[in-house]
Amino acid sequence: FFVQVSGRLEEMLDSGKLDVGVFQVLPDETRSTDHVLWRDSLVWVTSPDWPFDTGPVPLITFGDGGFYRPLAERLLAEAQIPYKIAFSGPSTASVIGAVEAGLGVAVLAETWVAGDLVTWQRGRELGELPVSCKVARSSPGEPSKVAAELLSDIVGELA
């Protein structure tokens, strides 16, 4: 059992180091063998006390291999808005905590926008964020009986 960023889980599955994984991909990156569990709209978020409406953007990410970082960096670069990585965390809780503390802005699933998170207004200047797909995927080839049952249980509970 691993908790890891989407990119790393996908690499582990593709190389056969992991039997089953649940992670995010863009809709055009889903595979015919994937089980799409749900879709999320993505939004830019910040703290209500720190609007970051001018100047370089302090970006909060899940680090290298994270699903949101390349999306955020591409949109900021296309809009010619300078940015720096202000914080990289290993979990949604750590990223939310950094945003709530006013360390910067982040891209997250819309379902996380609550409490001390608000939509980052300057993000409206940027291109539209895509929808993400949470998928359950098994490694290539015929899954073992245990992996097939686990995948079936995950899909049954979450889809």
CSV table of N, CA and C in Angstrom, one decimal:
chain,number,residue,atom,x,y,z
A,1,PHE,N,0.8,-1.2,0.0
A,1,PHE,CA,0.0,0.0,0.0
A,1,PHE,C,0.9,1.2,0.0
A,2,PHE,N,0.7,2.1,-1.0
A,2,PHE,CA,1.4,3.4,-1.1
A,2,PHE,C,0.5,4.6,-1.2
A,3,VAL,N,0.9,5.6,-0.5
A,3,VAL,CA,0.2,6.9,-0.7
A,3,VAL,C,1.3,7.8,-1.4
A,4,GLN,N,1.0,8.2,-2.6
A,4,GLN,CA,2.0,8.8,-3.5
A,4,GLN,C,1.3,9.8,-4.5
A,5,VAL,N,2.0,10.7,-5.0
A,5,VAL,CA,1.4,11.6,-6.1
A,5,VAL,C,1.1,10.8,-7.3
A,6,SER,N,0.1,11.3,-8.1
A,6,SER,CA,-0.5,10.6,-9.2
A,6,SER,C,0.6,10.1,-10.2
A,7,GLY,N,1.5,11.0,-10.5
A,7,GLY,CA,2.5,10.6,-11.5
A,7,GLY,C,3.4,9.4,-11.1
A,8,ARG,N,3.7,9.4,-9.8
A,8,ARG,CA,4.5,8.3,-9.3
A,8,ARG,C,3.7,7.0,-9.3
A,9,LEU,N,2.5,7.1,-8.9
A,9,LEU,CA,1.6,5.9,-8.9
A,9,LEU,C,1.5,5.3,-10.3
A,10,GLU,N,1.3,6.2,-11.3
A,10,GLU,CA,1.1,5.7,-12.6
A,10,GLU,C,2.4,5.0,-13.1
A,11,GLU,N,3.6,5.6,-12.8
A,11,GLU,CA,4.8,5.0,-13.1
A,11,GLU,C,5.0,3.6,-12.5
A,12,MET,N,4.6,3.5,-11.2
A,12,MET,CA,4.7,2.2,-10.5
A,12,MET,C,3.8,1.2,-11.1
A,13,LEU,N,2.6,1.6,-11.5
A,13,LEU,CA,1.7,0.6,-12.2
A,13,LEU,C,2.2,0.2,-13.5
A,14,ASP,N,2.7,1.1,-14.3
A,14,ASP,CA,3.1,0.8,-15.7
A,14,ASP,C,4.4,-0.1,-15.6
A,15,SER,N,5.2,0.0,-14.6
A,15,SER,CA,6.4,-0.8,-14.5
A,15,SER,C,6.1,-2.1,-13.7
A,16,GLY,N,4.9,-2.4,-13.3
A,16,GLY,CA,4.6,-3.6,-12.6
A,16,GLY,C,5.0,-3.6,-11.1
A,17,LYS,N,5.4,-2.5,-10.6
A,17,LYS,CA,5.8,-2.4,-9.1
A,17,LYS,C,4.6,-2.3,-8.2
A,18,LEU,N,3.4,-2.0,-8.8
A,18,LEU,CA,2.2,-1.9,-8.0
A,18,LEU,C,1.1,-2.6,-8.8
A,19,ASP,N,0.2,-3.3,-8.1
A,19,ASP,CA,-0.9,-4.0,-8.8
A,19,ASP,C,-2.1,-3.1,-9.1
A,20,VAL,N,-2.5,-2.3,-8.2
A,20,VAL,CA,-3.7,-1.5,-8.3
A,20,VAL,C,-3.4,-0.1,-7.8
A,21,GLY,N,-3.9,0.9,-8.4
A,21,GLY,CA,-3.7,2.3,-8.0
A,21,GLY,C,-5.0,3.1,-8.2
A,22,VAL,N,-5.1,4.2,-7.4
A,22,VAL,CA,-6.2,5.1,-7.5
A,22,VAL,C,-5.5,6.5,-7.6
A,23,PHE,N,-5.7,7.2,-8.7
A,23,PHE,CA,-5.1,8.5,-8.9
A,23,PHE,C,-5.8,9.3,-9.9
A,24,GLN,N,-5.3,10.5,-10.2
A,24,GLN,CA,-5.9,11.5,-11.1
A,24,GLN,C,-5.2,11.5,-12.5
A,25,VAL,N,-6.0,11.7,-13.5
A,25,VAL,CA,-5.5,11.9,-14.9
A,25,VAL,C,-6.5,12.9,-15.5
A,26,LEU,N,-6.0,13.4,-16.6
A,26,LEU,CA,-6.9,14.3,-17.4
A,26,LEU,C,-7.8,13.4,-18.2
A,27,PRO,N,-8.9,13.9,-18.6
A,27,PRO,CA,-9.9,13.0,-19.4
A,27,PRO,C,-9.3,12.3,-20.6
A,28,ASP,N,-8.4,13.0,-21.3
A,28,ASP,CA,-7.8,12.4,-22.5
A,28,ASP,C,-6.7,11.4,-22.2
A,29,GLU,N,-6.3,11.3,-20.9
A,29,GLU,CA,-5.3,10.4,-20.5
A,29,GLU,C,-5.9,9.1,-19.9
A,30,THR,N,-7.2,9.0,-19.9
A,30,THR,CA,-7.8,7.8,-19.4
A,30,THR,C,-7.6,6.6,-20.4
A,31,ARG,N,-7.5,5.4,-19.9
A,31,ARG,CA,-7.3,4.3,-20.7
A,31,ARG,C,-8.5,3.4,-20.8
A,32,SER,N,-8.7,2.6,-21.8
A,32,SER,CA,-9.9,1.8,-21.9
A,32,SER,C,-10.1,0.9,-20.8
A,33,THR,N,-9.0,0.5,-20.1
A,33,THR,CA,-9.1,-0.4,-19.0
A,33,THR,C,-9.3,0.3,-17.6
A,34,ASP,N,-9.3,1.7,-17.6
A,34,ASP,CA,-9.5,2.4,-16.4
A,34,ASP,C,-10.9,2.4,-16.0
A,35,HIS,N,-11.1,2.5,-14.7
A,35,HIS,CA,-12.4,2.6,-14.1
A,35,HIS,C,-12.5,4.1,-13.6
A,36,VAL,N,-13.3,4.9,-14.3
A,36,VAL,CA,-13.4,6.3,-13.8
A,36,VAL,C,-14.3,6.3,-12.6
A,37,LEU,N,-13.8,6.7,-11.5
A,37,LEU,CA,-14.5,6.7,-10.2
A,37,LEU,C,-15.4,8.0,-10.1
A,38,TRP,N,-14.8,9.1,-10.4
A,38,TRP,CA,-15.5,10.4,-10.4
A,38,TRP,C,-14.7,11.4,-11.2
A,39,ARG,N,-15.4,12.6,-11.5
A,39,ARG,CA,-14.7,13.7,-12.1
A,39,ARG,C,-14.8,14.9,-11.2
A,40,ASP,N,-13.8,15.7,-11.2
A,40,ASP,CA,-13.7,16.9,-10.4
A,40,ASP,C,-13.4,18.1,-11.3
A,41,SER,N,-14.1,19.2,-11.0
A,41,SER,CA,-13.7,20.5,-11.6
A,41,SER,C,-12.5,21.0,-10.8
A,42,LEU,N,-11.6,21.6,-11.4
A,42,LEU,CA,-10.4,22.2,-10.8
A,42,LEU,C,-10.5,23.7,-10.6
A,43,VAL,N,-10.0,24.2,-9.5
A,43,VAL,CA,-10.0,25.7,-9.3
A,43,VAL,C,-8.7,26.1,-8.6
A,44,TRP,N,-8.5,27.4,-8.8
A,44,TRP,CA,-7.4,28.1,-8.1
A,44,TRP,C,-7.9,28.5,-6.8
A,45,VAL,N,-7.1,28.3,-5.7
A,45,VAL,CA,-7.6,28.7,-4.4
A,45,VAL,C,-6.5,29.5,-3.7
A,46,THR,N,-6.9,30.3,-2.7
A,46,THR,CA,-6.0,31.0,-1.8
A,46,THR,C,-6.7,31.2,-0.5
A,47,SER,N,-6.0,31.9,0.4
A,47,SER,CA,-6.6,32.3,1.7
A,47,SER,C,-7.4,33.6,1.5
A,48,PRO,N,-8.5,33.8,2.2
A,48,PRO,CA,-9.2,35.1,2.0
A,48,PRO,C,-8.4,36.3,2.5
A,49,ASP,N,-7.4,36.0,3.4
A,49,ASP,CA,-6.6,37.1,3.9
A,49,ASP,C,-5.4,37.4,3.0
A,50,TRP,N,-5.1,36.6,2.0
A,50,TRP,CA,-4.0,36.7,1.1
A,50,TRP,C,-4.4,36.6,-0.3
A,51,PRO,N,-4.9,37.7,-1.0
A,51,PRO,CA,-5.4,37.6,-2.3
A,51,PRO,C,-4.4,37.4,-3.4
A,52,PHE,N,-3.1,37.8,-3.2
A,52,PHE,CA,-2.1,37.6,-4.2
A,52,PHE,C,-2.5,38.1,-5.5
A,53,ASP,N,-3.1,39.4,-5.5
A,53,ASP,CA,-3.7,39.9,-6.8
A,53,ASP,C,-2.7,40.7,-7.6
A,54,THR,N,-1.5,40.9,-7.2
A,54,THR,CA,-0.4,41.5,-7.9
A,54,THR,C,0.9,40.8,-7.7
A,55,GLY,N,1.9,41.1,-8.6
A,55,GLY,CA,3.2,40.5,-8.4
A,55,GLY,C,3.4,39.1,-8.7
A,56,PRO,N,4.6,38.6,-8.5
A,56,PRO,CA,4.8,37.2,-8.7
A,56,PRO,C,3.9,36.3,-7.8
A,57,VAL,N,3.6,35.1,-8.3
A,57,VAL,CA,2.7,34.2,-7.6
A,57,VAL,C,3.5,33.2,-6.8
A,58,PRO,N,3.2,33.1,-5.5
A,58,PRO,CA,3.8,32.0,-4.7
A,58,PRO,C,2.9,30.8,-4.9
A,59,LEU,N,3.5,29.8,-5.5
A,59,LEU,CA,2.7,28.6,-5.9
A,59,LEU,C,2.9,27.5,-4.9
A,60,ILE,N,1.8,26.9,-4.5
A,60,ILE,CA,1.8,25.7,-3.6
A,60,ILE,C,1.4,24.5,-4.4
A,61,THR,N,2.3,23.5,-4.3
A,61,THR,CA,2.0,22.3,-5.1
A,61,THR,C,2.2,21.0,-4.3
A,62,PHE,N,2.0,19.9,-5.0
A,62,PHE,CA,2.2,18.6,-4.4
A,62,PHE,C,3.6,18.1,-4.8
A,63,GLY,N,4.4,18.9,-5.4
A,63,GLY,CA,5.8,18.6,-5.8
A,63,GLY,C,5.9,17.9,-7.1
A,64,ASP,N,7.1,17.4,-7.4
A,64,ASP,CA,7.4,16.7,-8.7
A,64,ASP,C,6.5,15.5,-8.8
A,65,GLY,N,5.9,15.3,-9.9
A,65,GLY,CA,5.1,14.1,-10.1
A,65,GLY,C,3.7,14.3,-9.7
A,66,GLY,N,3.4,15.5,-9.1
A,66,GLY,CA,2.0,15.8,-8.7
A,66,GLY,C,1.2,16.1,-9.9
A,67,PHE,N,-0.1,15.9,-9.8
A,67,PHE,CA,-1.0,16.1,-10.9
A,67,PHE,C,-1.2,17.6,-11.2
A,68,TYR,N,-1.4,18.4,-10.2
A,68,TYR,CA,-1.7,19.8,-10.4
A,68,TYR,C,-0.6,20.7,-10.8
A,69,ARG,N,0.6,20.4,-10.4
A,69,ARG,CA,1.8,21.3,-10.7
A,69,ARG,C,2.0,21.7,-12.2
A,70,PRO,N,2.0,20.7,-13.1
A,70,PRO,CA,2.2,21.0,-14.5
A,70,PRO,C,1.1,21.9,-15.1
A,71,LEU,N,-0.1,21.6,-14.6
A,71,LEU,CA,-1.3,22.4,-15.1
A,71,LEU,C,-1.1,23.9,-14.6
A,72,ALA,N,-0.8,24.1,-13.3
A,72,ALA,CA,-0.6,25.4,-12.8
A,72,ALA,C,0.6,26.1,-13.5
A,73,GLU,N,1.7,25.5,-13.6
A,73,GLU,CA,2.9,26.1,-14.2
A,73,GLU,C,2.6,26.5,-15.7
A,74,ARG,N,1.9,25.6,-16.4
A,74,ARG,CA,1.7,25.9,-17.8
A,74,ARG,C,0.8,27.2,-17.9
A,75,LEU,N,-0.3,27.2,-17.1
A,75,LEU,CA,-1.2,28.4,-17.2
A,75,LEU,C,-0.6,29.7,-16.8
A,76,LEU,N,0.2,29.6,-15.7
A,76,LEU,CA,0.9,30.8,-15.3
A,76,LEU,C,1.9,31.3,-16.4
A,77,ALA,N,2.6,30.4,-17.0
A,77,ALA,CA,3.6,30.7,-18.0
A,77,ALA,C,2.9,31.3,-19.2
A,78,GLU,N,1.8,30.7,-19.6
A,78,GLU,CA,1.1,31.2,-20.8
A,78,GLU,C,0.5,32.6,-20.6
A,79,ALA,N,0.2,32.9,-19.4
A,79,ALA,CA,-0.3,34.2,-19.0
A,79,ALA,C,0.8,35.2,-18.7
A,80,GLN,N,2.0,34.7,-18.8
A,80,GLN,CA,3.2,35.5,-18.5
A,80,GLN,C,3.2,36.1,-17.1
A,81,ILE,N,2.7,35.3,-16.2
A,81,ILE,CA,2.7,35.7,-14.8
A,81,ILE,C,3.8,35.0,-14.1
A,82,PRO,N,4.8,35.7,-13.5
A,82,PRO,CA,5.9,35.1,-12.9
A,82,PRO,C,5.4,34.4,-11.6
A,83,TYR,N,6.1,33.3,-11.3
A,83,TYR,CA,5.8,32.5,-10.1
A,83,TYR,C,7.0,31.8,-9.5
A,84,LYS,N,6.9,31.4,-8.3
A,84,LYS,CA,7.9,30.6,-7.6
A,84,LYS,C,7.2,29.6,-6.8
A,85,ILE,N,7.9,28.4,-6.6
A,85,ILE,CA,7.3,27.4,-5.8
A,85,ILE,C,7.5,27.8,-4.3
A,86,ALA,N,6.5,28.1,-3.6
A,86,ALA,CA,6.5,28.6,-2.2
A,86,ALA,C,6.5,27.4,-1.3
A,87,PHE,N,5.8,26.3,-1.7
A,87,PHE,CA,5.6,25.2,-0.8
A,87,PHE,C,5.3,24.0,-1.6
A,88,SER,N,5.9,22.8,-1.3
A,88,SER,CA,5.5,21.5,-1.9
A,88,SER,C,5.1,20.6,-0.8
A,89,GLY,N,4.0,20.0,-0.8
A,89,GLY,CA,3.6,19.1,0.3
A,89,GLY,C,3.2,17.8,-0.3
A,90,PRO,N,3.2,16.7,0.6
A,90,PRO,CA,3.0,15.4,0.1
A,90,PRO,C,1.5,15.0,0.2
A,91,SER,N,0.6,15.8,0.7
A,91,SER,CA,-0.8,15.4,0.8
A,91,SER,C,-1.7,16.6,0.6
A,92,THR,N,-3.0,16.3,0.4
A,92,THR,CA,-4.0,17.4,0.2
A,92,THR,C,-4.0,18.2,1.5
A,93,ALA,N,-4.0,17.6,2.7
A,93,ALA,CA,-4.0,18.3,4.0
A,93,ALA,C,-2.9,19.3,4.1
A,94,SER,N,-1.7,18.9,3.6
A,94,SER,CA,-0.5,19.8,3.7
A,94,SER,C,-0.7,21.0,2.8
A,95,VAL,N,-1.2,20.7,1.6
A,95,VAL,CA,-1.4,21.8,0.6
A,95,VAL,C,-2.5,22.8,1.1
A,96,ILE,N,-3.6,22.2,1.6
A,96,ILE,CA,-4.6,23.1,2.2
A,96,ILE,C,-4.1,23.9,3.3
A,97,GLY,N,-3.3,23.3,4.2
A,97,GLY,CA,-2.8,24.0,5.4
A,97,GLY,C,-1.9,25.1,4.9
A,98,ALA,N,-1.1,24.9,3.9
A,98,ALA,CA,-0.2,26.0,3.4
A,98,ALA,C,-1.0,27.1,2.8
A,99,VAL,N,-2.0,26.8,2.1
A,99,VAL,CA,-2.9,27.8,1.5
A,99,VAL,C,-3.6,28.6,2.6
A,100,GLU,N,-4.2,27.9,3.6
A,100,GLU,CA,-4.9,28.6,4.7
A,100,GLU,C,-3.9,29.5,5.5
A,101,ALA,N,-2.6,29.1,5.6
A,101,ALA,CA,-1.6,29.9,6.3
A,101,ALA,C,-1.2,31.1,5.5
A,102,GLY,N,-1.6,31.2,4.2
A,102,GLY,CA,-1.3,32.4,3.4
A,102,GLY,C,0.0,32.3,2.7
A,103,LEU,N,0.5,31.0,2.5
A,103,LEU,CA,1.8,30.9,1.9
A,103,LEU,C,1.7,31.1,0.3
A,104,GLY,N,0.5,31.0,-0.2
A,104,GLY,CA,0.4,31.1,-1.7
A,104,GLY,C,-0.9,30.6,-2.2
A,105,VAL,N,-0.9,30.3,-3.5
A,105,VAL,CA,-2.1,29.8,-4.2
A,105,VAL,C,-1.8,28.4,-4.7
A,106,ALA,N,-2.9,27.7,-4.9
A,106,ALA,CA,-2.8,26.3,-5.4
A,106,ALA,C,-4.0,26.0,-6.3
A,107,VAL,N,-3.8,24.9,-7.1
A,107,VAL,CA,-4.9,24.3,-7.8
A,107,VAL,C,-5.3,23.1,-7.1
A,108,LEU,N,-6.6,23.0,-6.9
A,108,LEU,CA,-7.2,21.9,-6.2
A,108,LEU,C,-8.6,21.5,-6.8
A,109,ALA,N,-9.1,20.4,-6.5
A,109,ALA,CA,-10.4,20.0,-6.9
A,109,ALA,C,-11.4,20.9,-6.2
A,110,GLU,N,-12.4,21.3,-6.9
A,110,GLU,CA,-13.4,22.2,-6.3
A,110,GLU,C,-14.1,21.7,-5.0
A,111,THR,N,-14.1,20.4,-4.9
A,111,THR,CA,-14.7,19.9,-3.6
A,111,THR,C,-14.0,20.3,-2.4
A,112,TRP,N,-12.7,20.7,-2.5
A,112,TRP,CA,-11.9,21.1,-1.3
A,112,TRP,C,-12.1,22.6,-1.0
A,113,VAL,N,-12.9,23.4,-1.8
A,113,VAL,CA,-13.0,24.8,-1.5
A,113,VAL,C,-14.1,25.0,-0.5
A,114,ALA,N,-13.6,25.2,0.8
A,114,ALA,CA,-14.5,25.3,1.9
A,114,ALA,C,-13.7,26.0,3.0
A,115,GLY,N,-14.3,26.4,4.1
A,115,GLY,CA,-13.7,26.9,5.3
A,115,GLY,C,-12.8,28.1,4.9
A,116,ASP,N,-11.5,28.0,5.2
A,116,ASP,CA,-10.6,29.1,4.9
A,116,ASP,C,-9.9,29.0,3.6
A,117,LEU,N,-10.6,28.4,2.6
A,117,LEU,CA,-10.1,28.5,1.2
A,117,LEU,C,-11.2,29.2,0.4
A,118,VAL,N,-10.7,30.1,-0.5
A,118,VAL,CA,-11.6,30.8,-1.4
A,118,VAL,C,-11.0,30.7,-2.8
A,119,THR,N,-11.8,31.0,-3.8
A,119,THR,CA,-11.3,31.0,-5.2
A,119,THR,C,-10.4,32.2,-5.4
A,120,TRP,N,-9.3,31.9,-6.0
A,120,TRP,CA,-8.3,33.0,-6.3
A,120,TRP,C,-8.8,33.8,-7.5
A,121,GLN,N,-9.1,35.0,-7.2
A,121,GLN,CA,-9.7,35.9,-8.2
A,121,GLN,C,-8.8,36.1,-9.4
A,122,ARG,N,-7.5,36.3,-9.2
A,122,ARG,CA,-6.6,36.5,-10.3
A,122,ARG,C,-6.5,35.3,-11.2
A,123,GLY,N,-6.9,34.1,-10.7
A,123,GLY,CA,-6.9,32.9,-11.6
A,123,GLY,C,-7.8,33.1,-12.7
A,124,ARG,N,-8.8,34.0,-12.7
A,124,ARG,CA,-9.7,34.2,-13.8
A,124,ARG,C,-9.0,34.8,-15.0
A,125,GLU,N,-7.8,35.4,-14.8
A,125,GLU,CA,-7.0,35.9,-15.9
A,125,GLU,C,-6.4,34.7,-16.7
A,126,LEU,N,-6.4,33.6,-16.2
A,126,LEU,CA,-5.6,32.5,-16.7
A,126,LEU,C,-6.6,31.6,-17.6
A,127,GLY,N,-6.0,30.7,-18.4
A,127,GLY,CA,-6.8,29.8,-19.1
A,127,GLY,C,-7.6,28.9,-18.2
A,128,GLU,N,-8.6,28.3,-18.8
A,128,GLU,CA,-9.5,27.4,-18.0
A,128,GLU,C,-8.8,26.2,-17.6
A,129,LEU,N,-9.0,25.8,-16.3
A,129,LEU,CA,-8.5,24.6,-15.8
A,129,LEU,C,-9.4,23.4,-16.3
A,130,PRO,N,-8.7,22.3,-16.5
A,130,PRO,CA,-9.5,21.1,-17.0
A,130,PRO,C,-10.2,20.4,-15.9
A,131,VAL,N,-11.1,19.5,-16.3
A,131,VAL,CA,-11.7,18.6,-15.3
A,131,VAL,C,-10.7,17.4,-15.1
A,132,SER,N,-10.6,16.9,-13.9
A,132,SER,CA,-9.8,15.8,-13.6
A,132,SER,C,-10.6,14.5,-13.4
A,133,CYS,N,-10.0,13.4,-13.7
A,133,CYS,CA,-10.7,12.1,-13.5
A,133,CYS,C,-10.0,11.3,-12.5
A,134,LYS,N,-10.7,10.9,-11.4
A,134,LYS,CA,-10.1,10.0,-10.5
A,134,LYS,C,-10.3,8.6,-11.0
A,135,VAL,N,-9.3,7.8,-11.3
A,135,VAL,CA,-9.4,6.5,-11.9
A,135,VAL,C,-8.8,5.4,-11.0
A,136,ALA,N,-9.4,4.2,-11.1
A,136,ALA,CA,-8.8,3.0,-10.5
A,136,ALA,C,-8.2,2.3,-11.7
A,137,ARG,N,-6.9,1.9,-11.6
A,137,ARG,CA,-6.2,1.2,-12.7
A,137,ARG,C,-5.4,0.1,-12.1
A,138,SER,N,-5.3,-1.0,-12.9
A,138,SER,CA,-4.4,-2.1,-12.5
A,138,SER,C,-3.2,-2.1,-13.4
A,139,SER,N,-2.2,-2.8,-13.0
A,139,SER,CA,-0.9,-2.8,-13.8
A,139,SER,C,-1.2,-3.6,-15.1
A,140,PRO,N,-0.4,-3.4,-16.1
A,140,PRO,CA,-0.6,-4.1,-17.4
A,140,PRO,C,-0.7,-5.6,-17.3
A,141,GLY,N,-1.4,-6.2,-18.2
A,141,GLY,CA,-1.6,-7.7,-18.1
A,141,GLY,C,-2.7,-8.1,-17.3
A,142,GLU,N,-2.9,-9.4,-17.2
A,142,GLU,CA,-4.0,-10.0,-16.4
A,142,GLU,C,-3.7,-9.8,-14.9
A,143,PRO,N,-4.6,-9.2,-14.2
A,143,PRO,CA,-4.4,-9.0,-12.8
A,143,PRO,C,-4.5,-10.3,-12.0
A,144,SER,N,-3.8,-10.4,-10.9
A,144,SER,CA,-3.9,-11.6,-10.0
A,144,SER,C,-5.4,-11.6,-9.5
A,145,LYS,N,-5.8,-12.7,-8.9
A,145,LYS,CA,-7.1,-12.8,-8.3
A,145,LYS,C,-7.3,-11.7,-7.2
A,146,VAL,N,-6.3,-11.6,-6.4
A,146,VAL,CA,-6.4,-10.6,-5.3
A,146,VAL,C,-6.5,-9.2,-5.8
A,147,ALA,N,-5.7,-8.9,-6.8
A,147,ALA,CA,-5.7,-7.5,-7.4
A,147,ALA,C,-7.0,-7.3,-8.1
A,148,ALA,N,-7.6,-8.3,-8.8
A,148,ALA,CA,-8.9,-8.1,-9.5
A,148,ALA,C,-10.0,-7.9,-8.4
A,149,GLU,N,-9.9,-8.6,-7.3
A,149,GLU,CA,-11.0,-8.4,-6.3
A,149,GLU,C,-10.8,-7.1,-5.6
A,150,LEU,N,-9.6,-6.6,-5.4
A,150,LEU,CA,-9.4,-5.3,-4.8
A,150,LEU,C,-9.9,-4.2,-5.7
A,151,LEU,N,-9.6,-4.3,-7.0
A,151,LEU,CA,-10.1,-3.4,-8.0
A,151,LEU,C,-11.6,-3.3,-8.0
A,152,SER,N,-12.2,-4.5,-8.0
A,152,SER,CA,-13.7,-4.6,-8.0
A,152,SER,C,-14.3,-4.0,-6.8
A,153,ASP,N,-13.6,-4.2,-5.6
A,153,ASP,CA,-14.1,-3.6,-4.4
A,153,ASP,C,-14.0,-2.0,-4.4
A,154,ILE,N,-12.9,-1.5,-4.9
A,154,ILE,CA,-12.7,-0.1,-5.0
A,154,ILE,C,-13.7,0.5,-5.9
A,155,VAL,N,-13.9,-0.1,-7.1
A,155,VAL,CA,-14.9,0.5,-8.0
A,155,VAL,C,-16.3,0.4,-7.4
A,156,GLY,N,-16.6,-0.7,-6.7
A,156,GLY,CA,-17.9,-0.9,-6.1
A,156,GLY,C,-18.2,0.1,-5.1
A,157,GLU,N,-17.2,0.5,-4.3
A,157,GLU,CA,-17.4,1.5,-3.2
A,157,GLU,C,-17.3,2.9,-3.7
A,158,LEU,N,-16.5,3.2,-4.7
A,158,LEU,CA,-16.3,4.6,-5.1
A,158,LEU,C,-16.9,5.1,-6.3
A,159,ALA,N,-17.2,4.2,-7.2
A,159,ALA,CA,-17.8,4.6,-8.5
A,159,ALA,C,-19.2,5.0,-8.4
